[in-house]
Coordinates of C-alpha atoms in Angstrom, one line a residue:
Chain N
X1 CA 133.4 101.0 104.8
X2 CA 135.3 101.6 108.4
X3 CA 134.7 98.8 110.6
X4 CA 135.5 100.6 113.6
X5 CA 134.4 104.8 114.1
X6 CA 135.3 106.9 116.9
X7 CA 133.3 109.5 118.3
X8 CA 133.5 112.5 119.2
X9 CA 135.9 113.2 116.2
X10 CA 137.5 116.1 118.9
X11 CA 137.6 116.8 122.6
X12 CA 139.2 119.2 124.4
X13 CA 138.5 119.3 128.6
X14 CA 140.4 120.6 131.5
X15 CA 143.2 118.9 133.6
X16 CA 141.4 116.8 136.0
X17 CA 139.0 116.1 134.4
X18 CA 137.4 112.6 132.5
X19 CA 137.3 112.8 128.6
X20 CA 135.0 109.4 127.2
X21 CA 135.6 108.3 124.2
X22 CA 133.3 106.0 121.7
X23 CA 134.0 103.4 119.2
X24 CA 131.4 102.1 116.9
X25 CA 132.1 98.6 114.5
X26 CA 129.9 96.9 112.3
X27 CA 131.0 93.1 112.1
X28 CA 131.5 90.8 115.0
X29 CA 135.1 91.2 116.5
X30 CA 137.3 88.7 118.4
X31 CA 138.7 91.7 120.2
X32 CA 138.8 95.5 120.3
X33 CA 141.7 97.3 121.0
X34 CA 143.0 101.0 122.0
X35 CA 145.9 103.1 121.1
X36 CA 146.9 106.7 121.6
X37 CA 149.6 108.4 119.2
X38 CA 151.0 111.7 120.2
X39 CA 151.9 113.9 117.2
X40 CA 154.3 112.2 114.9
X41 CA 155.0 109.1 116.6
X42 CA 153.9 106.0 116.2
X43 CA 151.1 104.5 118.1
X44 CA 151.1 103.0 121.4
X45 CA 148.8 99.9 122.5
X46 CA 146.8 100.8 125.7
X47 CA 143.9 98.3 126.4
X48 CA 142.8 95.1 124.8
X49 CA 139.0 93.8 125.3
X50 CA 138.0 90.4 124.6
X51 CA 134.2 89.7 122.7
X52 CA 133.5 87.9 126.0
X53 CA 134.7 90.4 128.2
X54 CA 132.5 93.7 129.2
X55 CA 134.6 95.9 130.9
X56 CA 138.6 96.0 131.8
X57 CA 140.5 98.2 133.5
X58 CA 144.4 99.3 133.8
X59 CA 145.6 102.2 135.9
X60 CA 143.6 105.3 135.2
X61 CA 142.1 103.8 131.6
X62 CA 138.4 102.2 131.7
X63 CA 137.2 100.1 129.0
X64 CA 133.5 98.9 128.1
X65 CA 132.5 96.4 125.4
X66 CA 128.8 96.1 124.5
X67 CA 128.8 93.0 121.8
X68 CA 124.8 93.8 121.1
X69 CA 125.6 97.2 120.6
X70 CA 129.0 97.1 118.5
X71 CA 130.1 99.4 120.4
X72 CA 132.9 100.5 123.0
X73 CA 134.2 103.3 125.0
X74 CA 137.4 104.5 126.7
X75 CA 137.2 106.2 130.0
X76 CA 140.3 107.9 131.1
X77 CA 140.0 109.4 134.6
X78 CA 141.6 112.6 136.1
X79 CA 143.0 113.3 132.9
X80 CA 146.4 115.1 132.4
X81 CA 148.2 117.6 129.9
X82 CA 150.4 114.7 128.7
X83 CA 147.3 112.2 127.5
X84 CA 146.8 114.8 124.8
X85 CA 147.1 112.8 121.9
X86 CA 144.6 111.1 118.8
X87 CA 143.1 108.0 120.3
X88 CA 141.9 105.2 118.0
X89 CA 140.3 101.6 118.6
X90 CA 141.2 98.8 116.0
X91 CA 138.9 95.9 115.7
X92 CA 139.5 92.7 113.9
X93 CA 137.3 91.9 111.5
X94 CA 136.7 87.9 111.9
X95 CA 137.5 85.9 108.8
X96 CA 139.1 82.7 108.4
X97 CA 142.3 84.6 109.2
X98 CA 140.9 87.1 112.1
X99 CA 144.1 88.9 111.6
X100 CA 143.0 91.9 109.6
X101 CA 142.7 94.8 112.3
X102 CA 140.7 97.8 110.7
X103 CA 141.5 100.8 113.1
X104 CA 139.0 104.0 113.3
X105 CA 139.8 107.5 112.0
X106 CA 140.5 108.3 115.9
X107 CA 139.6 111.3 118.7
X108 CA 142.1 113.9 118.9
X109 CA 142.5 114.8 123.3
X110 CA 143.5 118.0 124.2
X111 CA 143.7 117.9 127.6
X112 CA 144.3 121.6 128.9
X113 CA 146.6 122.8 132.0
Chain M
X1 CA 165.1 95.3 124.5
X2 CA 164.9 97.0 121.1
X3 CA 161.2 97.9 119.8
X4 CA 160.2 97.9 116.1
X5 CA 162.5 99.8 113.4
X6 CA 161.8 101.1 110.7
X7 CA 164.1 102.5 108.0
X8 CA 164.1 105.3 106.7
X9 CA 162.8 107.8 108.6
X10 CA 162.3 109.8 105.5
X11 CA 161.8 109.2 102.0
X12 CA 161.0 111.6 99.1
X13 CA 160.9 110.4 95.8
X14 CA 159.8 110.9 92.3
X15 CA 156.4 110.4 90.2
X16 CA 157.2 106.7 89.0
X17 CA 160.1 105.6 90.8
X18 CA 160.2 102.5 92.7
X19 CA 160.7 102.6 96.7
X20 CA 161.5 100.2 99.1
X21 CA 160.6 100.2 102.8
X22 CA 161.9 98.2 105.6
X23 CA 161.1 97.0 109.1
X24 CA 162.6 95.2 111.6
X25 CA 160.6 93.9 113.8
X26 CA 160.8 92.8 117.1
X27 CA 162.7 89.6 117.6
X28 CA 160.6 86.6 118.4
X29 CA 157.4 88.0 117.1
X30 CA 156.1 85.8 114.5
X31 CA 153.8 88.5 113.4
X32 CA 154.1 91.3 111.5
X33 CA 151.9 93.9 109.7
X34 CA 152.1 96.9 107.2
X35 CA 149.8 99.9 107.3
X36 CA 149.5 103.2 106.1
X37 CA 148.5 106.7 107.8
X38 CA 147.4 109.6 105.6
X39 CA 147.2 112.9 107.9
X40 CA 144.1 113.3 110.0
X41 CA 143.3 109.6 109.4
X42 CA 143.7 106.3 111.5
X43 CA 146.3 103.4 110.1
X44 CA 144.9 101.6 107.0
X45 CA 145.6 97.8 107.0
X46 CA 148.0 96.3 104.0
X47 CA 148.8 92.8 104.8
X48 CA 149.9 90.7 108.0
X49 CA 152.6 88.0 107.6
X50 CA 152.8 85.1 110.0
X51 CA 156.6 83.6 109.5
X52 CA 157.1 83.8 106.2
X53 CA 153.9 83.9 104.3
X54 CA 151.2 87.0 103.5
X55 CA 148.1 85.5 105.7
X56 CA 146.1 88.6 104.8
X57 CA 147.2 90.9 101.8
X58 CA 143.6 92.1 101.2
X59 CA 144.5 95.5 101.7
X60 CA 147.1 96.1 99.3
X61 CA 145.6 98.6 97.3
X62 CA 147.0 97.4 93.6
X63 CA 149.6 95.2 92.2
X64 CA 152.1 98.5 92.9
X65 CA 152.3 97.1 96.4
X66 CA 154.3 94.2 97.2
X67 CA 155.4 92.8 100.4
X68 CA 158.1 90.3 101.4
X69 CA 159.5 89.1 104.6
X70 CA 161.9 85.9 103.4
X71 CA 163.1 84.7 107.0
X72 CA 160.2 85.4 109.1
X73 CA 162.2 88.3 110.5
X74 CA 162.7 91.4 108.3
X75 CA 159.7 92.8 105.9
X76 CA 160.2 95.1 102.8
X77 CA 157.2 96.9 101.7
X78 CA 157.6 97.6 98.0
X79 CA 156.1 100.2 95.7
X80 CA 156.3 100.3 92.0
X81 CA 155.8 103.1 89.9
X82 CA 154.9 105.4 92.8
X83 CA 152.0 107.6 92.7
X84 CA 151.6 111.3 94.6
X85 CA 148.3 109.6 95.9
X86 CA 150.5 106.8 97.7
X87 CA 152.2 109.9 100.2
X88 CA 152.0 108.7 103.7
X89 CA 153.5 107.5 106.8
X90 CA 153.9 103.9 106.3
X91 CA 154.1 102.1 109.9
X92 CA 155.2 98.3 110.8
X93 CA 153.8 96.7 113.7
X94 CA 154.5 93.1 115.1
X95 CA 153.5 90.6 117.8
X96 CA 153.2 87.5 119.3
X97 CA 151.0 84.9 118.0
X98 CA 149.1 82.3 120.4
X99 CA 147.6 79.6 119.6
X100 CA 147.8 80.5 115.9
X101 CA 146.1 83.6 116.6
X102 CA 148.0 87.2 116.4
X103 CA 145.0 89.3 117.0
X104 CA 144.3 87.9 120.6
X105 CA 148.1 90.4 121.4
X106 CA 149.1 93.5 122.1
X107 CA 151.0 95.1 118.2
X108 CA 154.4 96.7 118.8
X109 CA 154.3 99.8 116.4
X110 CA 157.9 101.2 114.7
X111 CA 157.9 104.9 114.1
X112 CA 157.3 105.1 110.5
X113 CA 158.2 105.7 106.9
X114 CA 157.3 109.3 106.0
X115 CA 157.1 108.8 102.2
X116 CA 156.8 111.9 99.5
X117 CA 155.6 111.2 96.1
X118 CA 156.7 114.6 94.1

């Protein structure tokens, strides 16, 4: 079973405009953490969020973490053309290892001119 | 600095042939992990390596998959008798560990191995 499930599955706004996205886990995480991959590349870390951390922000990105909830969600403000891309949030799973990172099947952005 | 390589770009092969994948990762980072990426779909763990050894190879789907990295530096992903089902982009990722811990960093992703099982 996915430990961690993004939702909406698709979003498509207008330039300017905020797109939220939501992750969803099921086991307790030492961290959660965001990427974005544009079309045939590889993926791209954005934001890492800490269990004991509720909220964290860099530039125009916004992160939540609700622990009680096993959820998260990624805010990104005034969004333009080039954050179109698939967005996914990876979660490690802890074990004795807590190295195993089990990433969602990600939000695809269109963000349109 | 140089990011994560992976080589090569491209590989097709053959129903039953045996392939061999390789990343470079990023110097200094003691970790490094495999995944793969069917189309549509988010990366699927393999296995994570810290210095030399396999600290997690639970997602290796079958004793197909094999996984080195002898020096703590380099990682070959290997596939036995490949399957069409095992077609994907097969990505490398490393980082820094602290405190023993990998997944409290940032992963460096490589651009992939496109592989095509005919």
């Amino acid at each position: 079973s996915q430990q961690g499930e993004e939702d909406p599955q698709a979003l498509s706004i207008q330039e300017g405009e905020n797109a939220t996205m939501n992750c969803s886990y099921k086991t307790s995480i030492n961290n959660l953490q965001w990427y974005r991959q544009n079309s045939g590349r590889g993926l791209v870390h954005l934001i890492l969020i800490r269990s004991n951390e509720r909220e964290k922000h860099s530039g125009r990105l916004r992160v939540t973490l609700d622990t009680s909830k096993k959820s998260s969600s990624l805010l990104i403000t005034a969004s333009r053309a080039a954050d179109t891309a698939s967005y996914f949030c990876a979660t490690d799973a802890r074990s004795n290892y807590g190295q195993n990172f089990v990433f969602g099947p990600g939000t695809r952005l269109s963000v349109l001119p | 600095g140089a990011g994560v390589s992976q080589t090569p770009s491209n590989k097709v092969t053959e129903k039953g042939k045996y392939v061999e994948l390789r990343c470079d990762p990023i110097s200094g980072h003691t970790a490094l992990y495999w995944y793969r990426q069917s189309l549509g779909q988010g990366p699927e763990f393999l296995i994570y390596f810290q210095g030399t050894g396999a600290a997690d190879d639970s997602g290796l789907p079958n004793d197909r998959f094999f996984a080195v990295r002898p020096e703590g530096s380099v990682s070959t992903l290997k596939i036995q008798r490949t399957e069409r089902g095992d077609s994907a982009v097969y990505l490398c990722a490393s980082s820094l560990v602290d405190g023993g811990w990998a997944s409290y960093n940032e992963q460096f992703f490589g651009p992939g191995t496109r592989l095509t099982v005919l």
